[in-house]
Coordinates of C-alpha atoms and ligand atoms in Angstrom, one line a residue:
M1 CA -96.8 -4.3 -66.1
N2 CA -94.9 -5.6 -63.0
S3 CA -93.3 -8.9 -62.9
H4 CA -92.9 -9.0 -59.4
P5 CA -95.1 -8.7 -56.0
P6 CA -94.9 -5.3 -54.8
I7 CA -92.5 -4.0 -52.9
L8 CA -92.2 -1.4 -50.1
T9 CA -88.6 -0.4 -48.6
I10 CA -87.8 1.1 -45.3
D11 CA -84.0 2.2 -45.0
G12 CA -82.5 4.5 -42.4
P13 CA -80.0 4.4 -39.7
S14 CA -80.4 2.2 -36.2
G15 CA -82.9 3.5 -34.1
S16 CA -84.6 5.7 -36.6
G17 CA -88.0 3.5 -35.8
K18 CA -87.8 1.2 -38.9
G19 CA -88.2 -1.8 -37.4
T20 CA -91.2 -0.9 -35.6
L21 CA -92.8 1.1 -38.7
A22 CA -92.0 -1.9 -41.1
K23 CA -93.7 -4.6 -38.7
L24 CA -96.9 -2.2 -38.5
I25 CA -97.2 -1.5 -42.3
A26 CA -96.5 -5.1 -43.0
E27 CA -99.4 -5.9 -40.2
R28 CA -101.6 -3.3 -41.9
L29 CA -101.1 -4.5 -45.6
G30 CA -101.1 -8.3 -44.9
W31 CA -97.6 -8.4 -46.6
N32 CA -94.5 -10.4 -45.9
L33 CA -91.8 -8.8 -43.8
L34 CA -87.9 -8.8 -44.0
D35 CA -85.6 -7.7 -41.4
S36 CA -82.4 -7.7 -42.9
G37 CA -80.6 -6.4 -40.1
A38 CA -81.2 -9.8 -38.5
L39 CA -79.3 -11.5 -41.2
Y40 CA -76.2 -9.4 -40.6
R41 CA -76.8 -9.9 -36.8
V42 CA -76.7 -13.7 -37.1
V43 CA -73.9 -13.7 -39.3
G44 CA -72.0 -11.8 -36.7
L45 CA -73.5 -14.3 -33.8
I46 CA -72.3 -17.4 -35.5
A47 CA -68.8 -15.7 -36.2
K48 CA -68.6 -14.9 -32.4
R49 CA -69.3 -18.4 -31.7
Q50 CA -67.2 -20.1 -34.0
G51 CA -64.3 -17.8 -33.2
V52 CA -64.1 -16.4 -37.0
S53 CA -62.3 -13.1 -37.1
E54 CA -64.3 -10.0 -38.3
H55 CA -61.4 -9.6 -40.7
A56 CA -61.9 -13.0 -42.6
P57 CA -64.3 -12.1 -45.2
A58 CA -64.2 -15.6 -47.2
Q59 CA -65.1 -17.8 -43.9
L60 CA -67.7 -15.1 -43.0
A61 CA -69.3 -15.3 -46.4
E62 CA -69.5 -19.0 -46.3
I63 CA -71.3 -18.5 -42.9
A64 CA -73.9 -16.4 -44.6
R65 CA -74.2 -18.7 -47.2
R66 CA -74.9 -21.7 -45.0
M67 CA -76.3 -20.5 -42.1
P68 CA -79.3 -23.0 -40.7
L69 CA -81.5 -19.7 -40.0
S70 CA -85.3 -19.3 -40.3
F71 CA -88.0 -17.2 -39.0
D72 CA -91.2 -18.6 -37.1
A73 CA -94.9 -17.0 -37.7
E74 CA -93.9 -14.4 -34.8
G75 CA -90.8 -13.4 -36.6
R76 CA -88.0 -15.1 -34.1
A77 CA -85.1 -16.1 -35.5
L78 CA -84.0 -19.6 -35.1
L79 CA -80.6 -20.8 -35.6
D80 CA -80.9 -24.7 -36.4
G81 CA -84.1 -24.5 -34.2
E82 CA -82.4 -22.4 -31.4
D83 CA -84.3 -19.3 -30.6
V84 CA -81.6 -16.5 -31.1
S85 CA -83.8 -13.7 -31.3
L86 CA -83.0 -11.9 -27.8
E87 CA -79.2 -12.8 -28.3
I88 CA -78.7 -10.8 -31.3
R89 CA -80.5 -7.6 -30.0
S90 CA -77.8 -6.9 -27.9
E91 CA -75.6 -4.0 -28.5
T92 CA -72.5 -6.2 -29.0
A93 CA -74.3 -8.0 -31.5
G94 CA -75.3 -4.8 -33.3
N95 CA -72.0 -3.7 -33.6
L96 CA -70.5 -6.9 -34.7
A97 CA -73.1 -7.0 -37.3
S98 CA -72.2 -3.5 -38.6
K99 CA -68.9 -4.8 -38.9
V100 CA -69.4 -8.0 -41.2
A101 CA -71.8 -5.9 -42.9
A102 CA -69.1 -3.8 -44.3
L103 CA -67.6 -6.5 -46.1
P104 CA -68.7 -6.9 -49.9
E105 CA -68.3 -10.6 -49.9
V106 CA -70.9 -11.1 -46.8
R107 CA -73.5 -8.5 -48.5
R108 CA -73.2 -10.6 -51.8
A109 CA -73.8 -13.8 -50.0
L110 CA -76.9 -12.4 -48.4
L111 CA -78.4 -11.0 -51.4
D112 CA -80.2 -14.4 -52.3
W113 CA -81.3 -14.8 -48.8
Q114 CA -82.9 -11.3 -49.3
R115 CA -84.4 -11.6 -52.8
D116 CA -86.1 -14.7 -52.0
Y117 CA -88.4 -12.9 -49.4
V118 CA -90.4 -11.3 -52.5
R119 CA -93.4 -13.5 -52.5
P120 CA -97.2 -12.6 -53.0
P121 CA -99.0 -10.5 -51.7
G122 CA -96.1 -8.6 -51.0
L123 CA -93.0 -7.4 -49.3
V124 CA -92.0 -4.8 -46.8
A125 CA -88.2 -4.8 -46.5
D126 CA -86.3 -3.1 -43.5
G127 CA -82.5 -1.9 -43.7
R128 CA -80.0 0.2 -44.8
D129 CA -79.7 -0.9 -48.7
M130 CA -83.2 -2.0 -49.4
G131 CA -84.2 0.5 -52.0
S132 CA -80.7 1.3 -53.3
V133 CA -79.1 -2.1 -53.8
V134 CA -81.4 -5.4 -53.1
F135 CA -84.9 -3.7 -54.5
P136 CA -83.9 -1.3 -56.8
D137 CA -87.3 -1.8 -58.4
A138 CA -89.4 -1.6 -55.4
E139 CA -92.6 0.6 -56.2
I140 CA -92.6 2.5 -52.6
K141 CA -89.2 3.7 -50.8
V142 CA -89.3 5.3 -47.6
F143 CA -86.1 6.8 -45.9
L144 CA -86.5 7.1 -42.2
T145 CA -84.2 9.3 -40.1
A146 CA -83.8 10.7 -36.7
S147 CA -81.3 12.7 -34.6
A148 CA -78.7 10.5 -33.2
E149 CA -79.7 12.0 -29.6
E150 CA -83.4 11.0 -30.1
R151 CA -82.5 7.5 -31.3
A152 CA -80.0 7.1 -28.4
N153 CA -82.7 8.2 -25.9
R154 CA -85.2 5.6 -27.6
R155 CA -82.7 2.9 -27.1
Y156 CA -82.0 4.2 -23.5
K157 CA -85.7 4.0 -22.4
Q158 CA -86.1 0.5 -24.1
L159 CA -83.1 -1.0 -22.1
I160 CA -83.7 0.7 -19.1
E161 CA -87.4 -1.0 -19.3
K162 CA -85.9 -4.1 -19.9
G163 CA -84.0 -3.9 -16.6
L164 CA -80.9 -3.3 -18.3
D165 CA -77.9 -1.0 -16.6
V166 CA -77.0 1.4 -19.6
N167 CA -75.2 4.7 -20.0
L168 CA -76.8 7.7 -22.2
A169 CA -73.5 9.1 -23.1
D170 CA -72.2 5.5 -24.3
L171 CA -75.2 4.4 -26.3
T172 CA -74.9 8.0 -28.2
A173 CA -71.3 7.3 -28.5
D174 CA -72.2 3.7 -30.2
I175 CA -74.8 5.1 -32.3
R176 CA -72.8 7.8 -34.0
E177 CA -70.0 5.4 -34.5
R178 CA -72.3 2.6 -35.9
D179 CA -73.8 5.5 -38.2
E180 CA -70.3 6.7 -39.5
R181 CA -69.6 3.2 -40.3
D182 CA -72.7 2.5 -42.3
R183 CA -72.6 5.8 -44.2
T184 CA -68.9 5.9 -45.1
R185 CA -68.3 2.3 -46.1
K186 CA -67.6 1.3 -49.7
V187 CA -70.3 -1.0 -50.5
A188 CA -73.8 -0.3 -50.1
P189 CA -73.3 2.8 -47.8
L190 CA -76.5 4.0 -46.1
V191 CA -78.0 6.7 -48.4
A192 CA -81.6 7.9 -49.2
P193 CA -82.6 6.0 -52.4
A194 CA -83.7 8.5 -55.3
A195 CA -87.6 9.2 -54.9
A196 CA -87.9 7.8 -51.7
L197 CA -90.5 9.3 -49.2
E198 CA -88.1 10.7 -46.8
L199 CA -89.3 11.2 -42.8
D200 CA -87.5 12.7 -39.9
S201 CA -89.2 11.0 -36.8
T202 CA -87.3 13.4 -34.4
S203 CA -90.5 14.9 -33.1
M204 CA -93.2 12.8 -34.8
S205 CA -95.0 9.9 -33.0
I206 CA -95.0 6.6 -35.0
E207 CA -98.7 7.0 -35.8
Q208 CA -98.0 9.8 -37.7
V209 CA -95.1 8.0 -39.7
V210 CA -97.2 5.2 -40.4
E211 CA -100.0 7.6 -41.8
Q212 CA -97.7 9.4 -43.7
V213 CA -96.3 6.1 -45.3
L214 CA -100.0 4.8 -45.9
E215 CA -100.8 7.9 -47.9
R216 CA -97.7 7.0 -50.1
V217 CA -99.2 3.5 -50.4
A218 CA -102.6 4.6 -51.2
E219 CA -101.3 7.1 -53.9
T220 CA -99.3 4.4 -55.4
F221 CA -101.7 1.2 -55.3
P222 CA -105.2 2.9 -54.8
D223 CA -107.1 -0.4 -55.0
L224 CA -105.0 -1.7 -52.1
L225 CA -106.3 -0.1 -48.8
Ligands
C5P301 O1 -80.8 -2.7 -38.6 P1 -80.1 -3.7 -37.6 O2 -79.7 -2.4 -36.7 O3 -80.7 -4.9 -37.1 O4 -78.9 -3.6 -38.1 C1 -77.5 -4.4 -37.7 C2 -76.4 -3.8 -38.6 O5 -76.5 -4.3 -39.6 C3 -76.4 -2.2 -39.2 O6 -75.6 -1.6 -38.2 C4 -75.9 -2.3 -40.5 O7 -74.3 -1.9 -40.3 C5 -75.8 -3.7 -40.9 N1 -76.8 -3.7 -41.9 C6 -76.6 -3.5 -43.0 N2 -77.5 -3.7 -44.4 C7 -78.9 -4.0 -44.3 C8 -79.3 -4.1 -42.7 C9 -78.3 -4.1 -41.6 O8 -75.6 -3.1 -43.5 N3 -79.7 -4.1 -45.0

């Protein structure tokens, strides 16, 4: 018998569609959702605001342990009541997040935060090391990828729609650089966990990806859907 509520992890690089997939699956199952990237992004944001260097692990870990962060019912990130959801989505915040995320002290400080999300009826957890490090006992593990070009294209379209002035070549270079940092870092590098359902979304629609994940859910929990 499992002693914890069911957990479904979704890991993969930036822009693979993990966030959208996690949200859709959590809605469909009625489970809680953990966007672990948001935690790293908020640590980066606080560090920037307080002028703490990305090379000060002890101070950054302290920020991670004490940050007055909560999420409202719509998933908005509230920092001491201030809605920072838009600010943490910027490219700069993403890059900063990836830098603080390379520090073991910060990752350790965020473990309790993340494990606290395991509540009935179940959890969908989105990140880089959800299935490999944070929730190794998860019943279902998904690893979602897409080519760097496709991921940069998707991001480009999103940003252009928002009216932002961006350059596709810069975005592609940023994505490659962040991938490289996430994959080669010493702690919790981005890897497909053992027994993960590996999906390459380069030429799949989000509906097709959702369908495949739900098939795995139905096999694992026949009474759920
Ligand atoms: O997923 P998202 O793009 O919001 O994550 C921002 C950064 O935070 C990633 O580039 C990655 O370096 C880091 N991250 C991580 N482990 C997680 C989630 C995010 O290292 N579980």
